[in-house]
Amino acid sequence: MLCLSCLPSSLESPEYSVGAAWKKAHVEAGSTVAIFRLGAIGLAVAEGARLCGAARIIGVDVNLEKFEVGEQN
């Protein structure tokens, strides 16, 4: 399982958004990915993991509002 932590200070770098999944973490098809912090960057990383073919993407955040939004989708 791959774990990625998404911090706001990395907004300028593509290696920490959609590109993080393949440029830094090297997500492979069928893998499981855990993403910590589900702000704009974390969601972009989740999309990158999906595009790389991750079979399971686990999002972790302490903000309950994000949990409620995630349940709706």
PDB file of N, CA, C and O in Angstrom:
ATOM      1  N   MET A   1       0.839  -1.161   0.000  1.00  0.00           N
ATOM      2  CA  MET A   1       0.000   0.000   0.000  1.00  0.00           C
ATOM      3  C   MET A   1       0.890   1.231   0.000  1.00  0.00           C
ATOM      4  O   MET A   1       1.876   1.306   0.700  1.00  0.00           O
ATOM      5  N   LEU A   2       0.515   2.213  -0.799  1.00  0.00           N
ATOM      6  CA  LEU A   2       1.212   3.493  -0.858  1.00  0.00           C
ATOM      7  C   LEU A   2       0.482   4.504   0.005  1.00  0.00           C
ATOM      8  O   LEU A   2      -0.738   4.542   0.021  1.00  0.00           O
ATOM      9  N   CYS A   3       1.215   5.345   0.722  1.00  0.00           N
ATOM     10  CA  CYS A   3       0.622   6.405   1.527  1.00  0.00           C
ATOM     11  C   CYS A   3       1.149   7.742   1.056  1.00  0.00           C
ATOM     12  O   CYS A   3       2.353   7.927   0.935  1.00  0.00           O
ATOM     13  N   LEU A   4       0.251   8.660   0.785  1.00  0.00           N
ATOM     14  CA  LEU A   4       0.636   9.991   0.345  1.00  0.00           C
ATOM     15  C   LEU A   4       0.036  11.021   1.293  1.00  0.00           C
ATOM     16  O   LEU A   4      -1.133  10.939   1.649  1.00  0.00           O
ATOM     17  N   SER A   5       0.814  11.988   1.708  1.00  0.00           N
ATOM     18  CA  SER A   5       0.331  13.078   2.549  1.00  0.00           C
ATOM     19  C   SER A   5       0.349  14.348   1.725  1.00  0.00           C
ATOM     20  O   SER A   5       1.358  14.669   1.097  1.00  0.00           O
ATOM     21  N   CYS A   6      -0.768  15.050   1.692  1.00  0.00           N
ATOM     22  CA  CYS A   6      -0.904  16.213   0.818  1.00  0.00           C
ATOM     23  C   CYS A   6      -0.948  17.495   1.630  1.00  0.00           C
ATOM     24  O   CYS A   6      -1.907  17.756   2.340  1.00  0.00           O
ATOM     25  N   LEU A   7       0.096  18.295   1.504  1.00  0.00           N
ATOM     26  CA  LEU A   7       0.220  19.519   2.283  1.00  0.00           C
ATOM     27  C   LEU A   7       0.035  20.736   1.395  1.00  0.00           C
ATOM     28  O   LEU A   7       0.520  20.772   0.269  1.00  0.00           O
ATOM     29  N   PRO A   8      -0.636  21.772   1.875  1.00  0.00           N
ATOM     30  CA  PRO A   8      -0.904  22.959   1.067  1.00  0.00           C
ATOM     31  C   PRO A   8       0.333  23.688   0.584  1.00  0.00           C
ATOM     32  O   PRO A   8       0.283  24.390  -0.400  1.00  0.00           O
ATOM     33  N   SER A   9       1.457  23.533   1.223  1.00  0.00           N
ATOM     34  CA  SER A   9       2.663  24.261   0.819  1.00  0.00           C
ATOM     35  C   SER A   9       3.193  23.796  -0.532  1.00  0.00           C
ATOM     36  O   SER A   9       4.072  24.408  -1.099  1.00  0.00           O
ATOM     37  N   SER A  10       2.641  22.731  -1.066  1.00  0.00           N
ATOM     38  CA  SER A  10       3.151  22.174  -2.315  1.00  0.00           C
ATOM     39  C   SER A  10       2.278  22.520  -3.514  1.00  0.00           C
ATOM     40  O   SER A  10       2.342  21.859  -4.528  1.00  0.00           O
ATOM     41  N   LEU A  11       1.482  23.565  -3.429  1.00  0.00           N
ATOM     42  CA  LEU A  11       0.566  23.916  -4.512  1.00  0.00           C
ATOM     43  C   LEU A  11       1.250  24.170  -5.849  1.00  0.00           C
ATOM     44  O   LEU A  11       0.685  23.897  -6.887  1.00  0.00           O
ATOM     45  N   GLU A  12       2.442  24.686  -5.835  1.00  0.00           N
ATOM     46  CA  GLU A  12       3.112  25.081  -7.063  1.00  0.00           C
ATOM     47  C   GLU A  12       3.726  23.907  -7.827  1.00  0.00           C
ATOM     48  O   GLU A  12       4.051  24.033  -8.989  1.00  0.00           O
ATOM     49  N   SER A  13       3.895  22.789  -7.201  1.00  0.00           N
ATOM     50  CA  SER A  13       4.631  21.694  -7.818  1.00  0.00           C
ATOM     51  C   SER A  13       3.714  20.574  -8.301  1.00  0.00           C
ATOM     52  O   SER A  13       2.944  20.025  -7.527  1.00  0.00           O
ATOM     53  N   PRO A  14       3.782  20.203  -9.590  1.00  0.00           N
ATOM     54  CA  PRO A  14       2.930  19.130 -10.102  1.00  0.00           C
ATOM     55  C   PRO A  14       3.258  17.771  -9.495  1.00  0.00           C
ATOM     56  O   PRO A  14       2.452  16.871  -9.549  1.00  0.00           O
ATOM     57  N   GLU A  15       4.451  17.633  -8.901  1.00  0.00           N
ATOM     58  CA  GLU A  15       4.802  16.357  -8.284  1.00  0.00           C
ATOM     59  C   GLU A  15       3.952  16.081  -7.051  1.00  0.00           C
ATOM     60  O   GLU A  15       3.953  14.985  -6.528  1.00  0.00           O
ATOM     61  N   TYR A  16       3.243  17.086  -6.570  1.00  0.00           N
ATOM     62  CA  TYR A  16       2.434  16.910  -5.370  1.00  0.00           C
ATOM     63  C   TYR A  16       0.948  17.109  -5.660  1.00  0.00           C
ATOM     64  O   TYR A  16       0.189  17.445  -4.790  1.00  0.00           O
ATOM     65  N   SER A  17       0.552  16.909  -6.888  1.00  0.00           N
ATOM     66  CA  SER A  17      -0.861  16.966  -7.225  1.00  0.00           C
ATOM     67  C   SER A  17      -1.174  15.727  -8.048  1.00  0.00           C
ATOM     68  O   SER A  17      -0.862  14.626  -7.627  1.00  0.00           O
ATOM     69  N   VAL A  18      -1.775  15.874  -9.193  1.00  0.00           N
ATOM     70  CA  VAL A  18      -2.107  14.705 -10.014  1.00  0.00           C
ATOM     71  C   VAL A  18      -0.850  13.898 -10.337  1.00  0.00           C
ATOM     72  O   VAL A  18      -0.851  12.676 -10.288  1.00  0.00           O
ATOM     73  N   GLY A  19       0.256  14.583 -10.611  1.00  0.00           N
ATOM     74  CA  GLY A  19       1.495  13.906 -10.974  1.00  0.00           C
ATOM     75  C   GLY A  19       2.143  13.125  -9.856  1.00  0.00           C
ATOM     76  O   GLY A  19       3.000  12.282 -10.103  1.00  0.00           O
ATOM     77  N   ALA A  20       1.751  13.377  -8.617  1.00  0.00           N
ATOM     78  CA  ALA A  20       2.358  12.659  -7.490  1.00  0.00           C
ATOM     79  C   ALA A  20       2.149  11.162  -7.597  1.00  0.00           C
ATOM     80  O   ALA A  20       3.008  10.374  -7.203  1.00  0.00           O
ATOM     81  N   ALA A  21       1.019  10.755  -8.131  1.00  0.00           N
ATOM     82  CA  ALA A  21       0.703   9.334  -8.214  1.00  0.00           C
ATOM     83  C   ALA A  21       1.706   8.573  -9.079  1.00  0.00           C
ATOM     84  O   ALA A  21       2.091   7.454  -8.750  1.00  0.00           O
ATOM     85  N   TRP A  22       2.133   9.159 -10.176  1.00  0.00           N
ATOM     86  CA  TRP A  22       3.074   8.428 -11.027  1.00  0.00           C
ATOM     87  C   TRP A  22       4.498   8.944 -10.957  1.00  0.00           C
ATOM     88  O   TRP A  22       5.442   8.189 -11.126  1.00  0.00           O
ATOM     89  N   LYS A  23       4.715  10.225 -10.675  1.00  0.00           N
ATOM     90  CA  LYS A  23       6.080  10.755 -10.643  1.00  0.00           C
ATOM     91  C   LYS A  23       6.796  10.465  -9.325  1.00  0.00           C
ATOM     92  O   LYS A  23       7.998  10.258  -9.311  1.00  0.00           O
ATOM     93  N   LYS A  24       6.077  10.483  -8.217  1.00  0.00           N
ATOM     94  CA  LYS A  24       6.708  10.281  -6.908  1.00  0.00           C
ATOM     95  C   LYS A  24       6.390   8.913  -6.316  1.00  0.00           C
ATOM     96  O   LYS A  24       7.274   8.223  -5.844  1.00  0.00           O
ATOM     97  N   ALA A  25       5.120   8.534  -6.320  1.00  0.00           N
ATOM     98  CA  ALA A  25       4.712   7.296  -5.653  1.00  0.00           C
ATOM     99  C   ALA A  25       4.751   6.094  -6.579  1.00  0.00           C
ATOM    100  O   ALA A  25       4.729   4.959  -6.106  1.00  0.00           O
ATOM    101  N   HIS A  26       4.798   6.317  -7.866  1.00  0.00           N
ATOM    102  CA  HIS A  26       4.821   5.227  -8.854  1.00  0.00           C
ATOM    103  C   HIS A  26       3.673   4.247  -8.629  1.00  0.00           C
ATOM    104  O   HIS A  26       3.878   3.044  -8.515  1.00  0.00           O
ATOM    105  N   VAL A  27       2.450   4.782  -8.583  1.00  0.00           N
ATOM    106  CA  VAL A  27       1.256   3.948  -8.404  1.00  0.00           C
ATOM    107  C   VAL A  27       1.130   3.010  -9.591  1.00  0.00           C
ATOM    108  O   VAL A  27       1.245   3.419 -10.741  1.00  0.00           O
ATOM    109  N   GLU A  28       0.905   1.741  -9.299  1.00  0.00           N
ATOM    110  CA  GLU A  28       0.744   0.738 -10.342  1.00  0.00           C
ATOM    111  C   GLU A  28      -0.704   0.281 -10.403  1.00  0.00           C
ATOM    112  O   GLU A  28      -1.438   0.363  -9.416  1.00  0.00           O
ATOM    113  N   ALA A  29      -1.107  -0.210 -11.556  1.00  0.00           N
ATOM    114  CA  ALA A  29      -2.465  -0.723 -11.724  1.00  0.00           C
ATOM    115  C   ALA A  29      -2.725  -1.819 -10.697  1.00  0.00           C
ATOM    116  O   ALA A  29      -1.878  -2.676 -10.455  1.00  0.00           O
ATOM    117  N   GLY A  30      -3.889  -1.754 -10.070  1.00  0.00           N
ATOM    118  CA  GLY A  30      -4.279  -2.758  -9.093  1.00  0.00           C
ATOM    119  C   GLY A  30      -3.813  -2.490  -7.674  1.00  0.00           C
ATOM    120  O   GLY A  30      -4.150  -3.228  -6.758  1.00  0.00           O
ATOM    121  N   SER A  31      -3.035  -1.423  -7.461  1.00  0.00           N
ATOM    122  CA  SER A  31      -2.498  -1.153  -6.124  1.00  0.00           C
ATOM    123  C   SER A  31      -3.527  -0.454  -5.239  1.00  0.00           C
ATOM    124  O   SER A  31      -4.561   0.014  -5.689  1.00  0.00           O
ATOM    125  N   THR A  32      -3.221  -0.390  -3.943  1.00  0.00           N
ATOM    126  CA  THR A  32      -4.034   0.319  -2.966  1.00  0.00           C
ATOM    127  C   THR A  32      -3.274   1.562  -2.534  1.00  0.00           C
ATOM    128  O   THR A  32      -2.084   1.492  -2.263  1.00  0.00           O
ATOM    129  N   VAL A  33      -3.971   2.694  -2.492  1.00  0.00           N
ATOM    130  CA  VAL A  33      -3.353   3.970  -2.158  1.00  0.00           C
ATOM    131  C   VAL A  33      -4.126   4.623  -1.012  1.00  0.00           C
ATOM    132  O   VAL A  33      -5.357   4.653  -1.038  1.00  0.00           O
ATOM    133  N   ALA A  34      -3.416   5.123  -0.007  1.00  0.00           N
ATOM    134  CA  ALA A  34      -4.035   5.912   1.067  1.00  0.00           C
ATOM    135  C   ALA A  34      -3.553   7.346   0.928  1.00  0.00           C
ATOM    136  O   ALA A  34      -2.351   7.593   0.793  1.00  0.00           O
ATOM    137  N   ILE A  35      -4.481   8.283   0.967  1.00  0.00           N
ATOM    138  CA  ILE A  35      -4.161   9.697   0.817  1.00  0.00           C
ATOM    139  C   ILE A  35      -4.593  10.430   2.074  1.00  0.00           C
ATOM    140  O   ILE A  35      -5.761  10.340   2.471  1.00  0.00           O
ATOM    141  N   PHE A  36      -3.665  11.127   2.699  1.00  0.00           N
ATOM    142  CA  PHE A  36      -3.939  11.879   3.916  1.00  0.00           C
ATOM    143  C   PHE A  36      -4.116  13.355   3.573  1.00  0.00           C
ATOM    144  O   PHE A  36      -3.266  13.933   2.910  1.00  0.00           O
ATOM    145  N   ARG A  37      -5.195  13.927   4.017  1.00  0.00           N
ATOM    146  CA  ARG A  37      -5.620  15.311   3.764  1.00  0.00           C
ATOM    147  C   ARG A  37      -6.285  15.403   2.404  1.00  0.00           C
ATOM    148  O   ARG A  37      -5.653  15.225   1.378  1.00  0.00           O
ATOM    149  N   LEU A  38      -7.568  15.681   2.422  1.00  0.00           N
ATOM    150  CA  LEU A  38      -8.362  15.655   1.200  1.00  0.00           C
ATOM    151  C   LEU A  38      -8.823  17.034   0.761  1.00  0.00           C
ATOM    152  O   LEU A  38      -9.976  17.245   0.408  1.00  0.00           O
ATOM    153  N   GLY A  39      -7.875  17.966   0.748  1.00  0.00           N
ATOM    154  CA  GLY A  39      -8.155  19.276   0.187  1.00  0.00           C
ATOM    155  C   GLY A  39      -8.003  19.196  -1.331  1.00  0.00           C
ATOM    156  O   GLY A  39      -8.057  18.119  -1.921  1.00  0.00           O
ATOM    157  N   ALA A  40      -7.790  20.316  -1.952  1.00  0.00           N
ATOM    158  CA  ALA A  40      -7.656  20.348  -3.410  1.00  0.00           C
ATOM    159  C   ALA A  40      -6.500  19.484  -3.894  1.00  0.00           C
ATOM    160  O   ALA A  40      -6.622  18.763  -4.889  1.00  0.00           O
ATOM    161  N   ILE A  41      -5.389  19.521  -3.197  1.00  0.00           N
ATOM    162  CA  ILE A  41      -4.226  18.731  -3.606  1.00  0.00           C
ATOM    163  C   ILE A  41      -4.495  17.237  -3.396  1.00  0.00           C
ATOM    164  O   ILE A  41      -4.231  16.411  -4.271  1.00  0.00           O
ATOM    165  N   GLY A  42      -5.038  16.888  -2.244  1.00  0.00           N
ATOM    166  CA  GLY A  42      -5.337  15.481  -1.963  1.00  0.00           C
ATOM    167  C   GLY A  42      -6.302  14.889  -2.970  1.00  0.00           C
ATOM    168  O   GLY A  42      -6.145  13.746  -3.417  1.00  0.00           O
ATOM    169  N   LEU A  43      -7.314  15.660  -3.354  1.00  0.00           N
ATOM    170  CA  LEU A  43      -8.264  15.173  -4.353  1.00  0.00           C
ATOM    171  C   LEU A  43      -7.601  15.022  -5.720  1.00  0.00           C
ATOM    172  O   LEU A  43      -7.908  14.099  -6.469  1.00  0.00           O
ATOM    173  N   ALA A  44      -6.669  15.916  -6.037  1.00  0.00           N
ATOM    174  CA  ALA A  44      -5.932  15.793  -7.297  1.00  0.00           C
ATOM    175  C   ALA A  44      -5.057  14.540  -7.279  1.00  0.00           C
ATOM    176  O   ALA A  44      -4.948  13.834  -8.282  1.00  0.00           O
ATOM    177  N   VAL A  45      -4.454  14.246  -6.135  1.00  0.00           N
ATOM    178  CA  VAL A  45      -3.644  13.030  -6.011  1.00  0.00           C
ATOM    179  C   VAL A  45      -4.535  11.796  -6.171  1.00  0.00           C
ATOM    180  O   VAL A  45      -4.151  10.820  -6.825  1.00  0.00           O
ATOM    181  N   ALA A  46      -5.733  11.836  -5.584  1.00  0.00           N
ATOM    182  CA  ALA A  46      -6.671  10.718  -5.734  1.00  0.00           C
ATOM    183  C   ALA A  46      -7.018  10.500  -7.202  1.00  0.00           C
ATOM    184  O   ALA A  46      -7.075   9.361  -7.677  1.00  0.00           O
ATOM    185  N   GLU A  47      -7.231  11.581  -7.921  1.00  0.00           N
ATOM    186  CA  GLU A  47      -7.517  11.469  -9.347  1.00  0.00           C
ATOM    187  C   GLU A  47      -6.319  10.892 -10.098  1.00  0.00           C
ATOM    188  O   GLU A  47      -6.466  10.060 -10.985  1.00  0.00           O
ATOM    189  N   GLY A  48      -5.119  11.319  -9.731  1.00  0.00           N
ATOM    190  CA  GLY A  48      -3.918  10.752 -10.355  1.00  0.00           C
ATOM    191  C   GLY A  48      -3.799   9.259 -10.084  1.00  0.00           C
ATOM    192  O   GLY A  48      -3.443   8.489 -10.978  1.00  0.00           O
ATOM    193  N   ALA A  49      -4.114   8.836  -8.864  1.00  0.00           N
ATOM    194  CA  ALA A  49      -4.078   7.408  -8.526  1.00  0.00           C
ATOM    195  C   ALA A  49      -5.105   6.637  -9.349  1.00  0.00           C
ATOM    196  O   ALA A  49      -4.844   5.537  -9.837  1.00  0.00           O
ATOM    197  N   ARG A  50      -6.276   7.228  -9.521  1.00  0.00           N
ATOM    198  CA  ARG A  50      -7.314   6.591 -10.336  1.00  0.00           C
ATOM    199  C   ARG A  50      -6.846   6.441 -11.779  1.00  0.00           C
ATOM    200  O   ARG A  50      -6.993   5.385 -12.392  1.00  0.00           O
ATOM    201  N   LEU A  51      -6.230   7.501 -12.318  1.00  0.00           N
ATOM    202  CA  LEU A  51      -5.736   7.456 -13.693  1.00  0.00           C
ATOM    203  C   LEU A  51      -4.623   6.426 -13.870  1.00  0.00           C
ATOM    204  O   LEU A  51      -4.450   5.874 -14.955  1.00  0.00           O
ATOM    205  N   CYS A  52      -3.865   6.164 -12.796  1.00  0.00           N
ATOM    206  CA  CYS A  52      -2.806   5.155 -12.842  1.00  0.00           C
ATOM    207  C   CYS A  52      -3.345   3.738 -12.683  1.00  0.00           C
ATOM    208  O   CYS A  52      -2.599   2.779 -12.801  1.00  0.00           O
ATOM    209  N   GLY A  53      -4.635   3.618 -12.372  1.00  0.00           N
ATOM    210  CA  GLY A  53      -5.241   2.297 -12.268  1.00  0.00           C
ATOM    211  C   GLY A  53      -5.301   1.712 -10.877  1.00  0.00           C
ATOM    212  O   GLY A  53      -5.472   0.496 -10.725  1.00  0.00           O
ATOM    213  N   ALA A  54      -5.168   2.532  -9.845  1.00  0.00           N
ATOM    214  CA  ALA A  54      -5.264   2.016  -8.473  1.00  0.00           C
ATOM    215  C   ALA A  54      -6.613   1.335  -8.276  1.00  0.00           C
ATOM    216  O   ALA A  54      -7.651   1.860  -8.670  1.00  0.00           O
ATOM    217  N   ALA A  55      -6.593   0.151  -7.673  1.00  0.00           N
ATOM    218  CA  ALA A  55      -7.822  -0.605  -7.446  1.00  0.00           C
ATOM    219  C   ALA A  55      -8.597  -0.071  -6.252  1.00  0.00           C
ATOM    220  O   ALA A  55      -9.818  -0.127  -6.224  1.00  0.00           O
ATOM    221  N   ARG A  56      -7.876   0.437  -5.270  1.00  0.00           N
ATOM    222  CA  ARG A  56      -8.514   0.945  -4.059  1.00  0.00           C
ATOM    223  C   ARG A  56      -7.824   2.237  -3.646  1.00  0.00           C
ATOM    224  O   ARG A  56      -6.607   2.272  -3.518  1.00  0.00           O
ATOM    225  N   ILE A  57      -8.626   3.279  -3.422  1.00  0.00           N
ATOM    226  CA  ILE A  57      -8.108   4.569  -2.982  1.00  0.00           C
ATOM    227  C   ILE A  57      -8.785   4.912  -1.670  1.00  0.00           C
ATOM    228  O   ILE A  57     -10.009   5.020  -1.604  1.00  0.00           O
ATOM    229  N   ILE A  58      -7.983   5.074  -0.622  1.00  0.00           N
ATOM    230  CA  ILE A  58      -8.494   5.362   0.716  1.00  0.00           C
ATOM    231  C   ILE A  58      -8.146   6.804   1.048  1.00  0.00           C
ATOM    232  O   ILE A  58      -6.980   7.189   1.020  1.00  0.00           O
ATOM    233  N   GLY A  59      -9.150   7.600   1.361  1.00  0.00           N
ATOM    234  CA  GLY A  59      -8.944   8.995   1.729  1.00  0.00           C
ATOM    235  C   GLY A  59      -9.073   9.174   3.234  1.00  0.00           C
ATOM    236  O   GLY A  59     -10.009   8.671   3.840  1.00  0.00           O
ATOM    237  N   VAL A  60      -8.124   9.892   3.832  1.00  0.00           N
ATOM    238  CA  VAL A  60      -8.115  10.119   5.278  1.00  0.00           C
ATOM    239  C   VAL A  60      -8.053  11.615   5.555  1.00  0.00           C
ATOM    240  O   VAL A  60      -7.171  12.299   5.053  1.00  0.00           O
ATOM    241  N   ASP A  61      -9.019  12.109   6.344  1.00  0.00           N
ATOM    242  CA  ASP A  61      -9.029  13.512   6.729  1.00  0.00           C
ATOM    243  C   ASP A  61      -9.786  13.628   8.045  1.00  0.00           C
ATOM    244  O   ASP A  61     -10.698  12.850   8.307  1.00  0.00           O
ATOM    245  N   VAL A  62      -9.424  14.583   8.887  1.00  0.00           N
ATOM    246  CA  VAL A  62     -10.093  14.759  10.174  1.00  0.00           C
ATOM    247  C   VAL A  62     -11.289  15.705  10.088  1.00  0.00           C
ATOM    248  O   VAL A  62     -12.042  15.836  11.041  1.00  0.00           O
ATOM    249  N   ASN A  63     -11.494  16.337   8.955  1.00  0.00           N
ATOM    250  CA  ASN A  63     -12.600  17.265   8.762  1.00  0.00           C
ATOM    251  C   ASN A  63     -13.867  16.476   8.428  1.00  0.00           C
ATOM    252  O   ASN A  63     -13.987  15.893   7.354  1.00  0.00           O
ATOM    253  N   LEU A  64     -14.838  16.462   9.333  1.00  0.00           N
ATOM    254  CA  LEU A  64     -16.064  15.683   9.136  1.00  0.00           C
ATOM    255  C   LEU A  64     -16.896  16.164   7.948  1.00  0.00           C
ATOM    256  O   LEU A  64     -17.621  15.370   7.336  1.00  0.00           O
ATOM    257  N   GLU A  65     -16.798  17.434   7.589  1.00  0.00           N
ATOM    258  CA  GLU A  65     -17.537  17.931   6.430  1.00  0.00           C
ATOM    259  C   GLU A  65     -17.087  17.230   5.152  1.00  0.00           C
ATOM    260  O   GLU A  65     -17.899  16.944   4.275  1.00  0.00           O
ATOM    261  N   LYS A  66     -15.820  16.940   5.053  1.00  0.00           N
ATOM    262  CA  LYS A  66     -15.307  16.245   3.871  1.00  0.00           C
ATOM    263  C   LYS A  66     -15.822  14.816   3.816  1.00  0.00           C
ATOM    264  O   LYS A  66     -16.085  14.279   2.748  1.00  0.00           O
ATOM    265  N   PHE A  67     -16.010  14.192   4.978  1.00  0.00           N
ATOM    266  CA  PHE A  67     -16.567  12.846   5.033  1.00  0.00           C
ATOM    267  C   PHE A  67     -17.995  12.849   4.484  1.00  0.00           C
ATOM    268  O   PHE A  67     -18.374  11.990   3.689  1.00  0.00           O
ATOM    269  N   GLU A  68     -18.781  13.831   4.900  1.00  0.00           N
ATOM    270  CA  GLU A  68     -20.169  13.929   4.448  1.00  0.00           C
ATOM    271  C   GLU A  68     -20.238  14.148   2.938  1.00  0.00           C
ATOM    272  O   GLU A  68     -21.075  13.542   2.250  1.00  0.00           O
ATOM    273  N   VAL A  69     -19.369  14.981   2.397  1.00  0.00           N
ATOM    274  CA  VAL A  69     -19.337  15.206   0.959  1.00  0.00           C
ATOM    275  C   VAL A  69     -18.929  13.920   0.232  1.00  0.00           C
ATOM    276  O   VAL A  69     -19.510  13.558  -0.786  1.00  0.00           O
ATOM    277  N   GLY A  70     -17.966  13.211   0.779  1.00  0.00           N
ATOM    278  CA  GLY A  70     -17.511  11.958   0.173  1.00  0.00           C
ATOM    279  C   GLY A  70     -18.596  10.902   0.132  1.00  0.00           C
ATOM    280  O   GLY A  70     -18.692  10.124  -0.815  1.00  0.00           O
ATOM    281  N   GLU A  71     -19.436  10.856   1.157  1.00  0.00           N
ATOM    282  CA  GLU A  71     -20.536   9.893   1.176  1.00  0.00           C
ATOM    283  C   GLU A  71     -21.566  10.184   0.087  1.00  0.00           C
ATOM    284  O   GLU A  71     -22.201   9.282  -0.416  1.00  0.00           O
ATOM    285  N   GLN A  72     -21.731  11.453  -0.284  1.00  0.00           N
ATOM    286  CA  GLN A  72     -22.707  11.835  -1.300  1.00  0.00           C
ATOM    287  C   GLN A  72     -22.264  11.408  -2.681  1.00  0.00           C
ATOM    288  O   GLN A  72     -23.081  11.238  -3.563  1.00  0.00           O
ATOM    289  N   ASN A  73     -20.961  11.277  -2.890  1.00  0.00           N
ATOM    290  CA  ASN A  73     -20.450  10.944  -4.219  1.00  0.00           C
ATOM    291  C   ASN A  73     -20.293   9.496  -4.320  1.00  0.00           C
ATOM    292  O   ASN A  73     -19.661   8.728  -4.462  1.00  0.00           O
TER     293      ASN A  73
END
